[in-house]
mmCIF file of C-alpha atoms in Angstrom:
data_model
loop_
_atom_site.group_PDB
_atom_site.id
_atom_site.type_symbol
_atom_site.label_atom_id
_atom_site.label_comp_id
_atom_site.label_asym_id
_atom_site.label_seq_id
_atom_site.Cartn_x
_atom_site.Cartn_y
_atom_site.Cartn_z
ATOM 1 C CA MET P 23 -201.215 2.578 58.343
ATOM 2 C CA ILE P 24 -200.278 5.060 61.063
ATOM 3 C CA VAL P 25 -202.275 8.308 61.055
ATOM 4 C CA ASN P 26 -200.754 11.412 62.652
ATOM 5 C CA TYR P 27 -202.746 14.620 63.109
ATOM 6 C CA ILE P 28 -200.601 17.756 63.133
ATOM 7 C CA ASP P 29 -201.215 21.346 64.189
ATOM 8 C CA ILE P 30 -198.251 23.481 63.146
ATOM 9 C CA ALA P 31 -198.764 25.599 66.265
ATOM 10 C CA ASP P 32 -197.648 22.590 68.306
ATOM 11 C CA GLU P 33 -194.232 21.030 68.656
ATOM 12 C CA PHE P 34 -193.932 17.761 66.782
ATOM 13 C CA HIS P 35 -191.202 15.317 65.872
ATOM 14 C CA PHE P 36 -191.245 11.986 64.054
ATOM 15 C CA ASP P 37 -188.429 9.460 64.083
ATOM 16 C CA ASP P 38 -189.389 7.602 60.900
ATOM 17 C CA LYS P 39 -187.543 8.680 57.790
ATOM 18 C CA VAL P 40 -190.065 8.856 54.951
ATOM 19 C CA ALA P 41 -190.500 9.158 51.219
ATOM 20 C CA ALA P 42 -193.590 11.353 51.102
ATOM 21 C CA CYS P 43 -196.125 12.706 48.649
ATOM 22 C CA ILE P 44 -197.991 15.935 49.342
ATOM 23 C CA GLY P 45 -201.341 17.426 48.334
ATOM 24 C CA HIS P 46 -204.997 17.646 49.292
ATOM 25 C CA PHE P 47 -205.818 14.311 47.578
ATOM 26 C CA ASP P 48 -209.588 14.829 47.456
ATOM 27 C CA GLY P 49 -210.914 11.676 45.818
ATOM 28 C CA VAL P 50 -207.524 9.908 45.833
ATOM 29 C CA HIS P 51 -208.031 9.567 42.061
ATOM 30 C CA LEU P 52 -205.724 8.268 39.321
ATOM 31 C CA GLY P 53 -203.683 11.473 39.322
ATOM 32 C CA HIS P 54 -203.165 11.231 43.070
ATOM 33 C CA GLN P 55 -202.364 7.545 42.791
ATOM 34 C CA ALA P 56 -199.441 8.399 40.508
ATOM 35 C CA LEU P 57 -197.954 10.434 43.380
ATOM 36 C CA ILE P 58 -198.725 7.717 45.921
ATOM 37 C CA ASN P 59 -197.167 4.974 43.805
ATOM 38 C CA ASN P 60 -194.043 7.049 43.226
ATOM 39 C CA ALA P 61 -193.604 7.714 46.961
ATOM 40 C CA ILE P 62 -194.076 4.019 47.742
ATOM 41 C CA SER P 63 -191.572 3.015 45.048
ATOM 42 C CA ILE P 64 -188.902 5.403 46.369
ATOM 43 C CA ALA P 65 -189.561 4.295 49.961
ATOM 44 C CA LYS P 66 -188.822 0.709 48.927
ATOM 45 C CA GLU P 67 -185.636 1.779 47.129
ATOM 46 C CA LEU P 68 -184.417 3.681 50.190
ATOM 47 C CA ASN P 69 -185.705 1.078 52.664
ATOM 48 C CA ILE P 70 -187.725 3.670 54.565
ATOM 49 C CA LYS P 71 -191.446 4.310 55.199
ATOM 50 C CA SER P 72 -193.814 5.806 52.637
ATOM 51 C CA ALA P 73 -195.970 8.741 53.707
ATOM 52 C CA MET P 74 -198.737 11.034 52.560
ATOM 53 C CA ILE P 75 -198.941 14.662 53.684
ATOM 54 C CA THR P 76 -202.439 16.037 53.349
ATOM 55 C CA PHE P 77 -204.655 18.728 54.843
ATOM 56 C CA ASP P 78 -207.944 18.919 56.705
ATOM 57 C CA PRO P 79 -210.343 20.620 56.393
ATOM 58 C CA ASP P 80 -210.470 21.348 52.668
ATOM 59 C CA PRO P 81 -208.156 24.350 52.112
ATOM 60 C CA LYS P 82 -210.751 25.938 49.815
ATOM 61 C CA SER P 83 -213.200 26.104 52.701
ATOM 62 C CA ILE P 84 -210.718 28.256 54.614
ATOM 63 C CA LEU P 85 -209.334 30.307 51.737
ATOM 64 C CA THR P 86 -212.682 31.268 50.201
ATOM 65 C CA SER P 87 -216.126 32.147 51.481
ATOM 66 C CA LYS P 88 -217.698 29.735 48.992
ATOM 67 C CA SER P 89 -219.288 26.487 50.098
ATOM 68 C CA THR P 90 -217.062 23.699 48.811
ATOM 69 C CA LYS P 91 -218.031 20.095 48.131
ATOM 70 C CA ILE P 92 -215.597 17.237 48.660
ATOM 71 C CA LEU P 93 -215.447 13.799 47.092
ATOM 72 C CA THR P 94 -213.925 12.154 50.147
ATOM 73 C CA THR P 95 -214.355 12.921 53.819
ATOM 74 C CA ILE P 96 -211.179 12.615 55.849
ATOM 75 C CA GLU P 97 -212.362 9.189 57.044
ATOM 76 C CA GLU P 98 -212.847 8.018 53.455
ATOM 77 C CA LYS P 99 -209.471 9.463 52.468
ATOM 78 C CA ILE P 100 -207.773 7.542 55.277
ATOM 79 C CA LYS P 101 -209.482 4.305 54.221
ATOM 80 C CA ARG P 102 -208.515 4.746 50.564
ATOM 81 C CA THR P 103 -204.928 5.805 51.325
ATOM 82 C CA ALA P 104 -204.422 2.743 53.498
ATOM 83 C CA TYR P 105 -205.751 0.545 50.692
ATOM 84 C CA PHE P 106 -203.152 1.907 48.267
ATOM 85 C CA GLY P 107 -200.336 0.968 50.642
ATOM 86 C CA ILE P 108 -199.059 4.150 52.300
ATOM 87 C CA ASP P 109 -197.346 3.459 55.650
ATOM 88 C CA ILE P 110 -197.868 6.809 57.400
ATOM 89 C CA MET P 111 -200.411 9.576 56.868
ATOM 90 C CA TYR P 112 -199.755 13.088 58.133
ATOM 91 C CA ILE P 113 -202.962 15.112 58.349
ATOM 92 C CA ILE P 114 -202.115 18.767 58.839
ATOM 93 C CA LYS P 115 -204.751 21.075 60.272
ATOM 94 C CA PHE P 116 -205.474 23.694 57.621
ATOM 95 C CA ASP P 117 -206.402 26.960 59.288
ATOM 96 C CA HIS P 118 -205.740 30.666 58.798
ATOM 97 C CA ASN P 119 -202.363 30.342 60.537
ATOM 98 C CA LEU P 120 -201.210 27.779 58.005
ATOM 99 C CA ALA P 121 -202.743 29.710 55.114
ATOM 100 C CA ALA P 122 -200.852 32.852 56.170
ATOM 101 C CA LEU P 123 -197.412 31.211 56.014
ATOM 102 C CA CYS P 124 -195.183 32.456 53.228
ATOM 103 C CA ALA P 125 -193.747 29.755 50.983
ATOM 104 C CA ASN P 126 -190.376 29.608 52.780
ATOM 105 C CA ASP P 127 -192.020 29.408 56.203
ATOM 106 C CA PHE P 128 -194.219 26.570 54.953
ATOM 107 C CA ILE P 129 -191.102 24.669 53.926
ATOM 108 C CA THR P 130 -189.402 25.361 57.262
ATOM 109 C CA LYS P 131 -192.385 24.679 59.534
ATOM 110 C CA VAL P 132 -193.883 21.756 57.646
ATOM 111 C CA ILE P 133 -191.555 20.061 55.156
ATOM 112 C CA PHE P 134 -188.333 20.245 57.178
ATOM 113 C CA ARG P 135 -190.050 19.030 60.366
ATOM 114 C CA LEU P 136 -191.294 15.709 58.968
ATOM 115 C CA ASN P 137 -188.016 13.808 58.512
ATOM 116 C CA ILE P 138 -188.554 13.602 54.741
ATOM 117 C CA ARG P 139 -185.867 12.085 52.521
ATOM 118 C CA SER P 140 -187.825 12.260 49.260
ATOM 119 C CA LEU P 141 -190.842 14.416 48.405
ATOM 120 C CA THR P 142 -193.212 13.729 45.508
ATOM 121 C CA CYS P 143 -195.630 16.375 44.282
ATOM 122 C CA GLY P 144 -197.687 17.170 41.214
ATOM 123 C CA PHE P 145 -196.383 19.448 38.466
ATOM 124 C CA ASP P 146 -198.848 22.182 39.484
ATOM 125 C CA PHE P 147 -198.467 21.957 43.266
ATOM 126 C CA ARG P 148 -198.778 25.363 44.953
ATOM 127 C CA PHE P 149 -198.311 26.214 48.611
ATOM 128 C CA GLY P 150 -197.782 29.120 50.973
ATOM 129 C CA ASN P 151 -199.753 32.343 51.285
ATOM 130 C CA LYS P 152 -201.930 32.905 48.192
ATOM 131 C CA GLY P 153 -200.196 30.000 46.461
ATOM 132 C CA SER P 154 -196.923 31.901 46.207
ATOM 133 C CA GLY P 155 -194.835 28.719 46.437
ATOM 134 C CA THR P 156 -194.173 26.830 43.202
ATOM 135 C CA ILE P 157 -192.145 23.853 42.060
ATOM 136 C CA ALA P 158 -189.243 26.242 41.440
ATOM 137 C CA THR P 159 -189.505 27.424 45.061
ATOM 138 C CA LEU P 160 -189.314 23.842 46.287
ATOM 139 C CA GLN P 161 -186.412 22.975 44.003
ATOM 140 C CA ALA P 162 -184.383 25.902 45.307
ATOM 141 C CA ALA P 163 -185.167 25.277 48.980
ATOM 142 C CA LEU P 164 -184.825 21.479 49.009
ATOM 143 C CA ARG P 165 -181.655 21.204 46.933
ATOM 144 C CA ASN P 166 -179.004 19.229 48.859
ATOM 145 C CA HIS P 167 -181.585 18.427 51.563
ATOM 146 C CA ILE P 168 -184.520 16.458 50.151
ATOM 147 C CA GLU P 169 -184.872 14.653 46.841
ATOM 148 C CA LEU P 170 -187.760 16.220 44.913
ATOM 149 C CA GLU P 171 -189.859 14.178 42.489
ATOM 150 C CA ILE P 172 -192.270 15.937 40.119
ATOM 151 C CA ILE P 173 -195.135 13.968 38.597
ATOM 152 C CA ALA P 174 -196.396 15.110 35.197
ATOM 153 C CA GLN P 175 -200.072 15.666 34.420
ATOM 154 C CA VAL P 176 -202.193 12.508 34.392
ATOM 155 C CA SER P 177 -204.898 12.785 31.738
ATOM 156 C CA HIS P 178 -207.853 10.968 30.232
ATOM 157 C CA ASP P 179 -209.144 11.891 26.771
ATOM 158 C CA ASN P 180 -206.703 14.811 26.743
ATOM 159 C CA GLN P 181 -208.190 16.267 29.938
ATOM 160 C CA LYS P 182 -206.354 16.560 33.234
ATOM 161 C CA ILE P 183 -207.769 14.193 35.831
ATOM 162 C CA SER P 184 -208.729 16.428 38.737
ATOM 163 C CA SER P 185 -211.066 16.459 41.717
ATOM 164 C CA THR P 186 -212.943 19.361 40.114
ATOM 165 C CA TRP P 187 -213.610 17.394 36.920
ATOM 166 C CA ILE P 188 -214.684 14.294 38.843
ATOM 167 C CA ASN P 189 -217.026 16.409 40.983
ATOM 168 C CA THR P 190 -218.635 17.770 37.812
ATOM 169 C CA LEU P 191 -219.058 14.268 36.387
ATOM 170 C CA LEU P 192 -220.572 13.062 39.649
ATOM 171 C CA HIS P 193 -223.150 15.847 39.584
ATOM 172 C CA GLN P 194 -223.940 14.877 35.976
ATOM 173 C CA GLY P 195 -224.610 11.292 37.022
ATOM 174 C CA LYS P 196 -221.728 9.877 34.965
ATOM 175 C CA ILE P 197 -220.867 7.355 37.634
ATOM 176 C CA ASN P 198 -219.096 4.940 35.257
ATOM 177 C CA LEU P 199 -216.565 7.592 34.260
ATOM 178 C CA VAL P 200 -216.259 8.772 37.859
ATOM 179 C CA ASN P 201 -215.403 5.237 38.960
ATOM 180 C CA PHE P 202 -212.911 4.857 36.106
ATOM 181 C CA LEU P 203 -211.095 8.066 37.061
ATOM 182 C CA LEU P 204 -211.070 7.085 40.725
ATOM 183 C CA ALA P 205 -209.993 3.514 39.868
ATOM 184 C CA TYR P 206 -212.486 2.336 42.486
ATOM 185 C CA PRO P 207 -216.248 2.735 42.999
ATOM 186 C CA PHE P 208 -217.436 6.014 44.516
ATOM 187 C CA ALA P 209 -218.599 5.447 48.086
ATOM 188 C CA LEU P 210 -220.262 7.209 50.998
ATOM 189 C CA SER P 211 -220.394 6.198 54.632
ATOM 190 C CA GLY P 212 -222.887 7.311 57.212
ATOM 191 C CA ILE P 213 -225.091 6.469 60.162
ATOM 192 C CA VAL P 214 -228.514 5.029 59.328
ATOM 193 C CA ILE P 215 -231.232 7.426 60.466
ATOM 194 C CA LYS P 216 -235.017 7.330 60.423
ATOM 195 C CA GLY P 217 -236.631 8.868 57.360
ATOM 196 C CA HIS P 218 -240.301 9.215 56.459
ATOM 197 C CA GLN P 219 -240.783 5.432 56.375
ATOM 198 C CA VAL P 220 -242.237 5.633 52.855
ATOM 199 C CA GLY P 221 -240.231 2.652 51.638
ATOM 200 C CA ARG P 222 -241.369 0.517 54.529
ATOM 201 C CA ARG P 223 -245.018 1.300 53.752
ATOM 202 C CA LEU P 224 -244.402 0.147 50.167
ATOM 203 C CA ASN P 225 -242.674 -3.056 51.342
ATOM 204 C CA PHE P 226 -239.351 -1.640 50.141
ATOM 205 C CA PRO P 227 -237.696 -0.558 53.415
ATOM 206 C CA THR P 228 -234.658 1.649 52.941
ATOM 207 C CA ALA P 229 -231.603 2.573 54.975
ATOM 208 C CA ASN P 230 -231.458 6.373 54.998
ATOM 209 C CA ILE P 231 -227.971 7.672 55.827
ATOM 210 C CA ALA P 232 -226.833 10.932 57.360
ATOM 211 C CA TYR P 233 -224.036 12.554 55.377
ATOM 212 C CA GLN P 234 -221.828 15.594 55.861
ATOM 213 C CA ASP P 235 -223.095 18.923 54.499
ATOM 214 C CA ASN P 236 -220.000 19.360 52.348
ATOM 215 C CA GLN P 237 -220.190 15.865 50.848
ATOM 216 C CA SER P 238 -220.444 15.855 47.060
ATOM 217 C CA LEU P 239 -223.393 13.713 45.942
ATOM 218 C CA PRO P 240 -224.207 11.880 42.717
ATOM 219 C CA LYS P 241 -226.896 13.326 40.470
ATOM 220 C CA ILE P 242 -230.422 12.675 41.706
ATOM 221 C CA GLY P 243 -231.582 9.288 40.473
ATOM 222 C CA VAL P 244 -231.558 5.558 41.112
ATOM 223 C CA TYR P 245 -228.311 3.577 41.174
ATOM 224 C CA ILE P 246 -227.195 -0.023 41.252
ATOM 225 C CA GLY P 247 -224.930 -0.441 44.225
ATOM 226 C CA LEU P 248 -223.587 -2.395 47.135
ATOM 227 C CA ILE P 249 -223.867 -1.953 50.872
ATOM 228 C CA ILE P 250 -221.189 -2.879 53.369
ATOM 229 C CA PHE P 251 -222.439 -3.550 56.875
ATOM 230 C CA GLU P 252 -220.314 -5.207 59.525
ATOM 231 C CA ASN P 253 -217.822 -6.347 56.856
ATOM 232 C CA LYS P 254 -220.502 -8.118 54.806
ATOM 233 C CA ILE P 255 -221.452 -7.002 51.289
ATOM 234 C CA TYR P 256 -225.052 -6.827 50.056
ATOM 235 C CA GLN P 257 -226.617 -5.883 46.720
ATOM 236 C CA ALA P 258 -228.735 -2.737 46.807
ATOM 237 C CA MET P 259 -230.813 -0.285 44.832
ATOM 238 C CA ILE P 260 -229.875 3.231 45.882
ATOM 239 C CA ASN P 261 -231.964 6.371 45.549
ATOM 240 C CA VAL P 262 -230.453 9.833 45.662
ATOM 241 C CA GLY P 263 -233.365 12.208 45.617
ATOM 242 C CA ASN P 264 -236.348 14.002 47.065
ATOM 243 C CA ASN P 265 -239.217 11.444 47.005
ATOM 244 C CA PRO P 266 -241.259 13.540 44.538
ATOM 245 C CA THR P 267 -244.190 11.093 44.492
ATOM 246 C CA PHE P 268 -244.931 11.909 48.121
ATOM 247 C CA TYR P 269 -243.303 15.287 48.847
ATOM 248 C CA GLN P 270 -243.118 18.658 47.086
ATOM 249 C CA LYS P 271 -239.822 19.721 48.608
ATOM 250 C CA HIS P 272 -237.369 17.778 50.649
ATOM 251 C CA HIS P 273 -233.742 17.684 51.708
ATOM 252 C CA THR P 274 -231.821 15.423 49.337
ATOM 253 C CA THR P 275 -231.741 11.946 50.809
ATOM 254 C CA ILE P 276 -229.574 8.912 50.175
ATOM 255 C CA GLU P 277 -231.557 5.736 50.714
ATOM 256 C CA ALA P 278 -230.676 2.148 49.966
ATOM 257 C CA HIS P 279 -233.013 -0.800 49.688
ATOM 258 C CA ILE P 280 -230.779 -3.727 50.617
ATOM 259 C CA LEU P 281 -231.649 -6.976 48.881
ATOM 260 C CA ASP P 282 -232.116 -10.138 50.958
ATOM 261 C CA PHE P 283 -231.643 -8.213 54.180
ATOM 262 C CA ASP P 284 -233.841 -7.987 57.260
ATOM 263 C CA GLN P 285 -231.974 -6.412 60.163
ATOM 264 C CA ASP P 286 -232.575 -3.378 62.340
ATOM 265 C CA ILE P 287 -229.608 -1.141 61.553
ATOM 266 C CA TYR P 288 -230.792 2.230 62.857
ATOM 267 C CA GLU P 289 -227.906 4.181 64.405
ATOM 268 C CA LYS P 290 -225.433 1.778 62.776
ATOM 269 C CA GLN P 291 -222.849 2.804 60.197
ATOM 270 C CA ILE P 292 -223.016 1.501 56.662
ATOM 271 C CA ARG P 293 -221.034 2.122 53.509
ATOM 272 C CA ILE P 294 -222.845 2.749 50.224
ATOM 273 C CA ILE P 295 -221.047 1.892 46.973
ATOM 274 C CA PHE P 296 -222.285 3.387 43.681
ATOM 275 C CA ILE P 297 -221.750 1.027 40.749
ATOM 276 C CA GLU P 298 -224.062 2.046 37.888
ATOM 277 C CA ARG P 299 -226.738 4.687 37.266
ATOM 278 C CA LEU P 300 -230.057 3.010 36.566
ATOM 279 C CA ARG P 301 -232.525 5.845 35.881
ATOM 280 C CA ASP P 302 -233.762 9.303 36.782
ATOM 281 C CA GLU P 303 -235.957 9.868 39.793
ATOM 282 C CA ILE P 304 -239.548 10.095 38.579
ATOM 283 C CA LYS P 305 -242.762 11.410 40.115
ATOM 284 C CA TYR P 306 -245.416 8.698 39.812
ATOM 285 C CA GLN P 307 -249.176 9.176 39.778
ATOM 286 C CA ASN P 308 -249.760 6.745 42.622
ATOM 287 C CA ALA P 309 -248.098 4.283 44.969
ATOM 288 C CA ASP P 310 -248.938 1.263 42.792
ATOM 289 C CA SER P 311 -247.003 2.714 39.854
ATOM 290 C CA LEU P 312 -244.022 3.367 42.098
ATOM 291 C CA ILE P 313 -244.127 -0.168 43.507
ATOM 292 C CA GLN P 314 -244.074 -1.602 39.988
ATOM 293 C CA GLN P 315 -241.038 0.517 39.150
ATOM 294 C CA LEU P 316 -239.268 -0.543 42.339
ATOM 295 C CA ASN P 317 -239.849 -4.187 41.459
ATOM 296 C CA ASP P 318 -238.367 -3.546 38.023
ATOM 297 C CA ASP P 319 -235.374 -1.826 39.644
ATOM 298 C CA LYS P 320 -234.827 -4.788 41.943
ATOM 299 C CA ILE P 321 -234.771 -7.173 38.982
ATOM 300 C CA ALA P 322 -232.317 -4.872 37.169
ATOM 301 C CA VAL P 323 -229.958 -4.915 40.179
ATOM 302 C CA GLN P 324 -230.072 -8.696 40.413
ATOM 303 C CA LYS P 325 -229.420 -9.136 36.678
ATOM 304 C CA TYR P 326 -226.515 -6.683 36.788
ATOM 305 C CA PHE P 327 -224.651 -8.677 39.417
ATOM 306 C CA GLU P 328 -225.429 -11.963 37.640
ATOM 307 C CA ILE P 329 -223.547 -10.633 34.599
ATOM 308 C CA ASN P 330 -220.863 -8.389 36.103
ATOM 309 C CA GLN P 331 -218.025 -9.302 38.432
ATOM 310 C CA ILE P 332 -216.898 -6.686 40.976
ATOM 311 C CA ASN P 333 -213.409 -6.573 42.492
ATOM 312 C CA MET P 334 -214.534 -6.752 46.102
ATOM 313 C CA SER P 335 -211.094 -5.758 47.439
ATOM 314 C CA LEU P 336 -211.728 -2.247 46.071
ATOM 315 C CA LEU P 337 -214.758 -1.846 48.319
ATOM 316 C CA LEU P 338 -213.217 -2.437 51.741
#
């Protein structure tokens, strides 16, 4: 997949004719995948390239003063988009200049400059200053120029599948439903950093990863998961939490004890895959009680993967 970064303040031109889908695509969930699949299908029909038009950073972080949490960093979004088969990704810098464009200027300065032959968007897609642009705006402006495809709401249990809903479920620890709505296991990537070395002292060394401040995290607790390091996959028990047995207050950490693994991976990048929530994080009376629990967790992880088969292609 070709990735093109665009600042609308710059001149840009692309030769490839594309069938594109457009949106923020945080999470690249089942609803987004309906847009992606439609764009890919039309691209094949027209014998042209498929494309995604998305924005970075999160538009909400520019449009509001509130701290926003995202399901997928731009790196994760690129990885997932490539997996689903898009040929070209256009990442448009979202800043106050872009936010200030009226709907018609957005169409002129963005849509008409990307050599689009077909454009797919969701039924509730809004664009332009204060969301003034609607589907009706697009239909009027693109008529006789670009074929417009509108994708209806994608739902589960009569609820619209959205990044907001998935974020809420993630914070509730409902990782099974999160993974179902994403159609792939929720994942984080980061550089392994030194923590307090508590796990090592307990003979359960952990890889502690640095993550972005705006990264949405699963509910505090212990998870069954997988680790990808240098294209190899390892079973792991993952802790999202604060180490309450040893510390009163602490920045939320993401630590993974990797089974059957003995390598120095400090300053290396790993990918953490969340498969199943195992239990809450608990404050134990002493280290021995915690060690017993960690041994039980390790057995639970091993038994899980003995019984359950994972589609490994979804992880890479």
